Short mmCIF file of C-alpha atoms and ligand atoms in Angstrom, two decimals:
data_model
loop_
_atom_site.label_atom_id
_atom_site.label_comp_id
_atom_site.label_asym_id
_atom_site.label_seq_id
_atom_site.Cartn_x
_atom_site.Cartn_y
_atom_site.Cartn_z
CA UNK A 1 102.77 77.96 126.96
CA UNK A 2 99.88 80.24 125.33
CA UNK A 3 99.36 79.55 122.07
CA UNK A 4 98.36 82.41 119.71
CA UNK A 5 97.36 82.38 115.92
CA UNK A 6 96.80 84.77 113.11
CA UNK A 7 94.72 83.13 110.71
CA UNK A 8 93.89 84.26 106.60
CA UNK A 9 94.65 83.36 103.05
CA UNK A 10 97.29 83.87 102.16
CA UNK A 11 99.13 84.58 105.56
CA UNK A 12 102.85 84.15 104.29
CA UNK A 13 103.14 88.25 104.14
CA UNK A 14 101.79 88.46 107.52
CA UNK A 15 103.86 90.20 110.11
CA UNK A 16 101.56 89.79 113.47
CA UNK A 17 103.75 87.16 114.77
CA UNK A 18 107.01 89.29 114.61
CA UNK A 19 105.06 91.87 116.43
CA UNK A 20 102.97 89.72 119.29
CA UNK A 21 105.94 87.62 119.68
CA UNK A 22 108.27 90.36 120.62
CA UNK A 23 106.01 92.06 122.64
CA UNK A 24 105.22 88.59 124.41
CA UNK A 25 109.24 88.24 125.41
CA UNK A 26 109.22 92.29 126.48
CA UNK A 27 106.50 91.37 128.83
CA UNK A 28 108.21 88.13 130.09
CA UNK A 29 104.91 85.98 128.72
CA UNK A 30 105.22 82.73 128.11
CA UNK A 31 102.91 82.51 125.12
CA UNK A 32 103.74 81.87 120.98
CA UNK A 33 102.23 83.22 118.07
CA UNK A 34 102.37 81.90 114.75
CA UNK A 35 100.35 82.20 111.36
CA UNK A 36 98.11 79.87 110.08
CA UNK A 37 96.79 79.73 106.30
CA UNK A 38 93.18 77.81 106.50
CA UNK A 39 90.26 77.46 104.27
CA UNK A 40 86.80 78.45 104.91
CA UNK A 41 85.95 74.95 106.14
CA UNK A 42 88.28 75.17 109.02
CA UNK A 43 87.35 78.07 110.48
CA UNK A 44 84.71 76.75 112.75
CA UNK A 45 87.24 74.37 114.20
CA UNK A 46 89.75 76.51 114.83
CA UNK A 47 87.12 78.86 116.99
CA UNK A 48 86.52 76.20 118.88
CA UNK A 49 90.02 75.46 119.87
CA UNK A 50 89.70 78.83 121.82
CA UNK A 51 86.97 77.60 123.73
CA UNK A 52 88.61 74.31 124.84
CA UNK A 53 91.34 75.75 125.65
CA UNK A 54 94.42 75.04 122.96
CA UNK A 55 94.59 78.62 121.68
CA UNK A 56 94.08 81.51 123.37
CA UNK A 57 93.75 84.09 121.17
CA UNK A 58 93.06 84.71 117.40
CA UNK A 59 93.96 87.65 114.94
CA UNK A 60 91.57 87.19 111.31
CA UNK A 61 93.23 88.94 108.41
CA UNK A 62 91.89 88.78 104.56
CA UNK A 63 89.05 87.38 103.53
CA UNK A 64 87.96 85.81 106.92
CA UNK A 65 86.59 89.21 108.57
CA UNK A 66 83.59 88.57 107.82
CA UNK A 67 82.88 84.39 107.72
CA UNK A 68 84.40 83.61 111.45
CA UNK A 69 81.04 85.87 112.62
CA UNK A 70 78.52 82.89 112.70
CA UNK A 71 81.32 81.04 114.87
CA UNK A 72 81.57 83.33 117.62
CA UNK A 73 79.06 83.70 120.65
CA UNK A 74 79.00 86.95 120.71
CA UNK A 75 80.74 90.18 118.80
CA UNK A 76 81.76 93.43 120.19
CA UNK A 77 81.92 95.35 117.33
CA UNK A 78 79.67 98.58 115.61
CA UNK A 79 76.40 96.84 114.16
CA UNK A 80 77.39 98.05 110.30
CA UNK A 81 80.73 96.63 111.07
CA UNK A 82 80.39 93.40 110.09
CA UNK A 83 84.34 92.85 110.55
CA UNK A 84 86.13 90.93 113.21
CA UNK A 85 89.80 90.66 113.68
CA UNK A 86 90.30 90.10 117.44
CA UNK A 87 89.05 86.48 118.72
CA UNK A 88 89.71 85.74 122.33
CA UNK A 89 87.78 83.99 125.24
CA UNK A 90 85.49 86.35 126.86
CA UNK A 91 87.46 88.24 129.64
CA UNK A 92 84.74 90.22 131.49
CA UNK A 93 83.35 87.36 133.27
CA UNK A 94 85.68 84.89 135.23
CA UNK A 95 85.92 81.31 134.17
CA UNK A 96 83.70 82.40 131.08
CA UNK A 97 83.92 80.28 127.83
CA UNK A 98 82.35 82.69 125.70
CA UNK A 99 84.04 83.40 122.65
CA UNK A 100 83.98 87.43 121.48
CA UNK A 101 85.01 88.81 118.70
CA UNK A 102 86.02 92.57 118.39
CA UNK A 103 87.52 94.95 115.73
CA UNK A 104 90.45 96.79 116.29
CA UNK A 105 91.10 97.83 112.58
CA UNK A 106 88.60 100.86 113.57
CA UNK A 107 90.98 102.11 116.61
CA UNK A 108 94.30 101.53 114.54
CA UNK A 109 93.83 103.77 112.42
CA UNK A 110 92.27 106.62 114.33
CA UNK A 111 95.57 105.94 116.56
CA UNK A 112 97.29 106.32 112.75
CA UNK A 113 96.06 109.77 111.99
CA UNK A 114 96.13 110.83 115.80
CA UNK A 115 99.62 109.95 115.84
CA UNK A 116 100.20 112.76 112.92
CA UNK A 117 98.14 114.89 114.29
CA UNK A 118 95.98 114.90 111.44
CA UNK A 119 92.66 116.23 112.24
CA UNK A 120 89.66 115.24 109.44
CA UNK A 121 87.27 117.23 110.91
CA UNK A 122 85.74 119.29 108.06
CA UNK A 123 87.81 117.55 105.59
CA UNK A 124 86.78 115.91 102.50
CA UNK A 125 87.55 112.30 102.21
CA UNK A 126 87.97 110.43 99.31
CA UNK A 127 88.18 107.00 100.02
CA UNK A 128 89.19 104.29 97.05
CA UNK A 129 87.99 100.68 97.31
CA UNK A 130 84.84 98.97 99.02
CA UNK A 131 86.84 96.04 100.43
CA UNK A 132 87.07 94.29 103.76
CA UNK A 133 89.00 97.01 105.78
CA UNK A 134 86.85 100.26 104.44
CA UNK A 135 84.01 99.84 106.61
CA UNK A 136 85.94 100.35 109.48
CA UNK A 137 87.60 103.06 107.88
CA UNK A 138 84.37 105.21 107.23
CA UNK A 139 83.34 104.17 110.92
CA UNK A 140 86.46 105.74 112.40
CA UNK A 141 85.59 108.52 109.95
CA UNK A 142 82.42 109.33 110.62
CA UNK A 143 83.29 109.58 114.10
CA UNK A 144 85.76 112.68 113.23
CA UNK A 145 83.32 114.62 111.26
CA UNK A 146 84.75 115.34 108.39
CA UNK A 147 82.97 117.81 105.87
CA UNK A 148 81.70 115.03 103.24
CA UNK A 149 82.93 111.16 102.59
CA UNK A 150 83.01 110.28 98.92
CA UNK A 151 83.99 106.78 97.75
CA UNK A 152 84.63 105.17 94.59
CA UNK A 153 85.08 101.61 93.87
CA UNK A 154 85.48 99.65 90.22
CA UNK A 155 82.74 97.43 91.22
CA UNK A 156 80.22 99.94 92.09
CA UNK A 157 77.64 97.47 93.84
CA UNK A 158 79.93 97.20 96.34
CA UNK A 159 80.01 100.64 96.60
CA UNK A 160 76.53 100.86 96.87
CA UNK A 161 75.97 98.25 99.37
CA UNK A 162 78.09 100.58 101.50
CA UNK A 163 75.94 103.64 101.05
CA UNK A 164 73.38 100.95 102.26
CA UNK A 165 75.38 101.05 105.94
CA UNK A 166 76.40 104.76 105.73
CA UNK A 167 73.96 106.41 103.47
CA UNK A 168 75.96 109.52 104.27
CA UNK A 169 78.90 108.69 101.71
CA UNK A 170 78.59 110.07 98.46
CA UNK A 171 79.23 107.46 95.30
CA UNK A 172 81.78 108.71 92.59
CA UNK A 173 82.48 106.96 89.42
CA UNK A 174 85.98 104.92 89.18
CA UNK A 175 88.23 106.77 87.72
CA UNK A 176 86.80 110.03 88.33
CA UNK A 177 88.13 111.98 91.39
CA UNK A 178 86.76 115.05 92.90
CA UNK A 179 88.17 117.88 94.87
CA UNK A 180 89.63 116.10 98.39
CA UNK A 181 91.91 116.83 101.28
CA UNK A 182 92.49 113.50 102.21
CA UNK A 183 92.17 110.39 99.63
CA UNK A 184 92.67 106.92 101.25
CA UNK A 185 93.29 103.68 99.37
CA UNK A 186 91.87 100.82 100.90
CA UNK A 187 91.87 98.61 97.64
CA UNK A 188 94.26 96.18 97.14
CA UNK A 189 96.44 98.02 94.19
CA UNK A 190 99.44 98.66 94.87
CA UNK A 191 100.69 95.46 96.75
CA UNK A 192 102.36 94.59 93.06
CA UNK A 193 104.64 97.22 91.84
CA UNK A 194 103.24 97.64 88.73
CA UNK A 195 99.35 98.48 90.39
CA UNK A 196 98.44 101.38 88.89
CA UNK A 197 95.02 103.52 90.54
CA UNK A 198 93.37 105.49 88.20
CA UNK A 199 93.96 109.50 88.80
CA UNK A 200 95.28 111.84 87.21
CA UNK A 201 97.77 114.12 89.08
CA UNK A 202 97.42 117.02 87.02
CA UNK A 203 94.17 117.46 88.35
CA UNK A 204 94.76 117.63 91.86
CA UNK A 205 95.54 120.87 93.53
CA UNK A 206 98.78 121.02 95.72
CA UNK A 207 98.86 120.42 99.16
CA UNK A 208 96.49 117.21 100.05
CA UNK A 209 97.03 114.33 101.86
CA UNK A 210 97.39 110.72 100.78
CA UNK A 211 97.33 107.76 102.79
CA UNK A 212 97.63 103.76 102.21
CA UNK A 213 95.87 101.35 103.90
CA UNK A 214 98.78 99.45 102.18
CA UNK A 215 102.37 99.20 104.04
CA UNK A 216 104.16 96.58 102.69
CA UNK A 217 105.54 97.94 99.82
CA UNK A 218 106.51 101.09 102.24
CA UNK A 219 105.50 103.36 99.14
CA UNK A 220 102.94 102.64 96.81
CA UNK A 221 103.11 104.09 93.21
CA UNK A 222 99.94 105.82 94.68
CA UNK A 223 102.14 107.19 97.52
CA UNK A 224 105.30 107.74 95.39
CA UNK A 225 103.44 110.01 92.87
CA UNK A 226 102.46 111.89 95.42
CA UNK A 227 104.76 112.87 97.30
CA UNK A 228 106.67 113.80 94.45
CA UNK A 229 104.53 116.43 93.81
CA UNK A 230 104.74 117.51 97.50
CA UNK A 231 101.67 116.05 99.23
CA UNK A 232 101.59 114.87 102.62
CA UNK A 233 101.75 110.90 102.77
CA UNK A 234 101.07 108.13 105.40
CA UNK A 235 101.13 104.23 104.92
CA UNK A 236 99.49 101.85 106.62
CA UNK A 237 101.97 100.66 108.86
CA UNK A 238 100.84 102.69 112.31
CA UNK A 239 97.60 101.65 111.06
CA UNK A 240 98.82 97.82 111.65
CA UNK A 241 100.44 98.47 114.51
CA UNK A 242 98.09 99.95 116.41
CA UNK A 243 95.44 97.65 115.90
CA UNK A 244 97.94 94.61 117.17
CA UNK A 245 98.43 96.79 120.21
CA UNK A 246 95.09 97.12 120.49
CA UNK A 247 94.72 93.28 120.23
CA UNK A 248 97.53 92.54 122.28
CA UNK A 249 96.05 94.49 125.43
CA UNK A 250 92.36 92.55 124.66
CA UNK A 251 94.69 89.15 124.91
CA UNK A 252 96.32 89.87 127.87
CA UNK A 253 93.29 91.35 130.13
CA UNK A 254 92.92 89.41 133.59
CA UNK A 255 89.62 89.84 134.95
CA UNK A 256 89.41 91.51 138.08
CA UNK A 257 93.00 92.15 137.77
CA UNK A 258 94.66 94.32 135.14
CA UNK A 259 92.61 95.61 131.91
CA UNK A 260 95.17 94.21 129.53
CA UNK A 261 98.81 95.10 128.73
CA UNK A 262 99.59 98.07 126.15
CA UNK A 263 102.87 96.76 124.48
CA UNK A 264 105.32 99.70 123.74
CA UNK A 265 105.38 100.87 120.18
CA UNK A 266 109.20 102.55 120.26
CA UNK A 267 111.76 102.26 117.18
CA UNK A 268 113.22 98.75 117.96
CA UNK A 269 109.63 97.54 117.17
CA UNK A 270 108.62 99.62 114.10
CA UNK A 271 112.44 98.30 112.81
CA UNK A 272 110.68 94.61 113.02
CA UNK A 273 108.27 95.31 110.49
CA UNK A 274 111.00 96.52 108.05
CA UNK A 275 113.06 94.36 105.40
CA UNK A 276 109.94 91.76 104.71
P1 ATR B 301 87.69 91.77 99.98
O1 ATR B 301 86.67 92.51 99.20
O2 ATR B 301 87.68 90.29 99.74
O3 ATR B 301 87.74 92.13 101.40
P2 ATR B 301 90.03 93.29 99.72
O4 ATR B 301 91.37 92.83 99.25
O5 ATR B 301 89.84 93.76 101.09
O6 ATR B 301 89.05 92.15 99.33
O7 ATR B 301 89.49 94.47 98.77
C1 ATR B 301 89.74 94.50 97.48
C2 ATR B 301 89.49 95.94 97.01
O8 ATR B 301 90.46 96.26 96.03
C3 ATR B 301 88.14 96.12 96.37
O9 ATR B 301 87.70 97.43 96.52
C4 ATR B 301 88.49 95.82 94.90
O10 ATR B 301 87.61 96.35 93.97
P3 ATR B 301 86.36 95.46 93.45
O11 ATR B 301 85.31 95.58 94.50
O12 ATR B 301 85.99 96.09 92.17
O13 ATR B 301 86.88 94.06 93.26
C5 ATR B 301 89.81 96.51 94.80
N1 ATR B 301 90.61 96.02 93.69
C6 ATR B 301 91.35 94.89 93.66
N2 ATR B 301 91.96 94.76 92.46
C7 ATR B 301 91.59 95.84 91.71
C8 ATR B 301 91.88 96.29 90.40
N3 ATR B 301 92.69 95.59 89.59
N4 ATR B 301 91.34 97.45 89.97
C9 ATR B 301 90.52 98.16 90.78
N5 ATR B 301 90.21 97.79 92.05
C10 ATR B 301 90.73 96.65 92.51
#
């Protein structure tokens, strides 16, 4: 049997292995997935348990992104991307043991707001936070052409470092919001009921769109406020599910054979994800 792992810290809230499992059984795979909380120190181990064979594939959630990089032998991901969440043994070449690393975060949600039909070209984005997932979230941006990127984060170095990678994106102070169409939360407020993000509503014309890297609480006070007042919302969760399918189809590619199974995203599997 396969063995398949989704490791971060924490990883109890983590819903991969619903997902992967159930699309391993709808594909008549004999393979498991399960979570795994490590620490930094494990992480080279782990890797290496791809290369000799005991796991076959690895999904890296919060904080690892980042740290598994040195581990790998080689990444397939934008160079200002410096975020992996796909680990699997290289498939191109038969017989390889190269280990690659790829992002799928960047294709999940494009596959979010393609799904909706929403269309950021000449928008104005407003993104909130400077955390793990937002570079991939300006990449996928960037790529739509919206009118102008603005981002504001309470630590502004962090904010700064990524006008470093996209010197594009305009810097606006936290808690000051300009005139958007789309505003996206990527920080991590919200996950607590109480999370508060600082805006005022009263100062946002009617008729925007709000979305939440966040899906798990379904609605955010962020997202809750807002569509009270009538504005378009999206969470996060096609966002997730898209990059596991994304995932999925790089862990199932047989070289020379088939380029990877594309599970089916249909209601019985968005009903997984619910009630956790
Ligand atoms: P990481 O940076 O380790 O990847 P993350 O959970 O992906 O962590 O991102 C955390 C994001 O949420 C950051 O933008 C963080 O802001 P700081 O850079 O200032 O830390 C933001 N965040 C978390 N808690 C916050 C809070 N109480 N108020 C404002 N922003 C917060």
């Amino acid at each position: 049997m396969k063995k398949y792992l989704v490791i971060g810290n924490p990883i109890d809230h983590s819903l991969s292995p619903k997902l992967h499992n159930y699309w391993f059984e709808e594909n008549n795979i004999d393979a498991l997935y399960e979570k795994k909380q490590v620490e930094e120190i494990d992480l080279e181990k782990i890797i290496s348990d791809i290369r000799n064979g005991k796991i076959e594939g690895i999904n890296v959630t919060v904080p690892f992104k980042k740290s598994v990089i040195p581990f790998l032998d080689k990444t397939e991901i934008p160079e200002k991307i410096q975020s992996v969440n796909t680990i699997y043994r290289e498939k191109k070449i038969k017989n390889s043991n190269k280990i690659v690393g790829t992002n799928t975060d960047i294709l999940g949600f494009k596959n979010s707001l393609a799904q909706i039909k929403y269309n950021a070209k000449g928008k104005k984005i407003f993104i909130l936070g400077a955390g793990g997932v937002t570079p991939s979230i300006i990449y996928a941006l960037e790529e739509m052409k919206p009118s102008s990127i603005m981002l504001s984060n309470r630590t502004k170095e962090k904010a700064e470092s990524l006008k470093n990678l996209f010197p594009q994106i305009e810097i606006v102070e936290w808690g000051h919001i300009k005139n958007f169409d789309m505003i996206i939360n990527t920080t991590s407020l919200g996950l607590r009921e109480k999370d508060k993000l600082p805006i005022d509503h009263n100062l946002i014309e009617p008729r925007k769109f709000f979305y939440d890297v966040i899906y798990n609480p379904k609605k955010t006070n962020f997202l809750f406020e807002a569509e009270k007042r009538g504005h378009q919302i999206e969470n996060g969760k096609m966002m997730f599910v898209y990059q596991a399918q994304e995932a999925f189809r790089l862990f199932t590619i047989v070289p020379n054979i088939r380029s990877g199974i594309l599970p089916s995203i249909n209601k019985k599997v968005l009903k997984l994800l619910e009630n956790d």
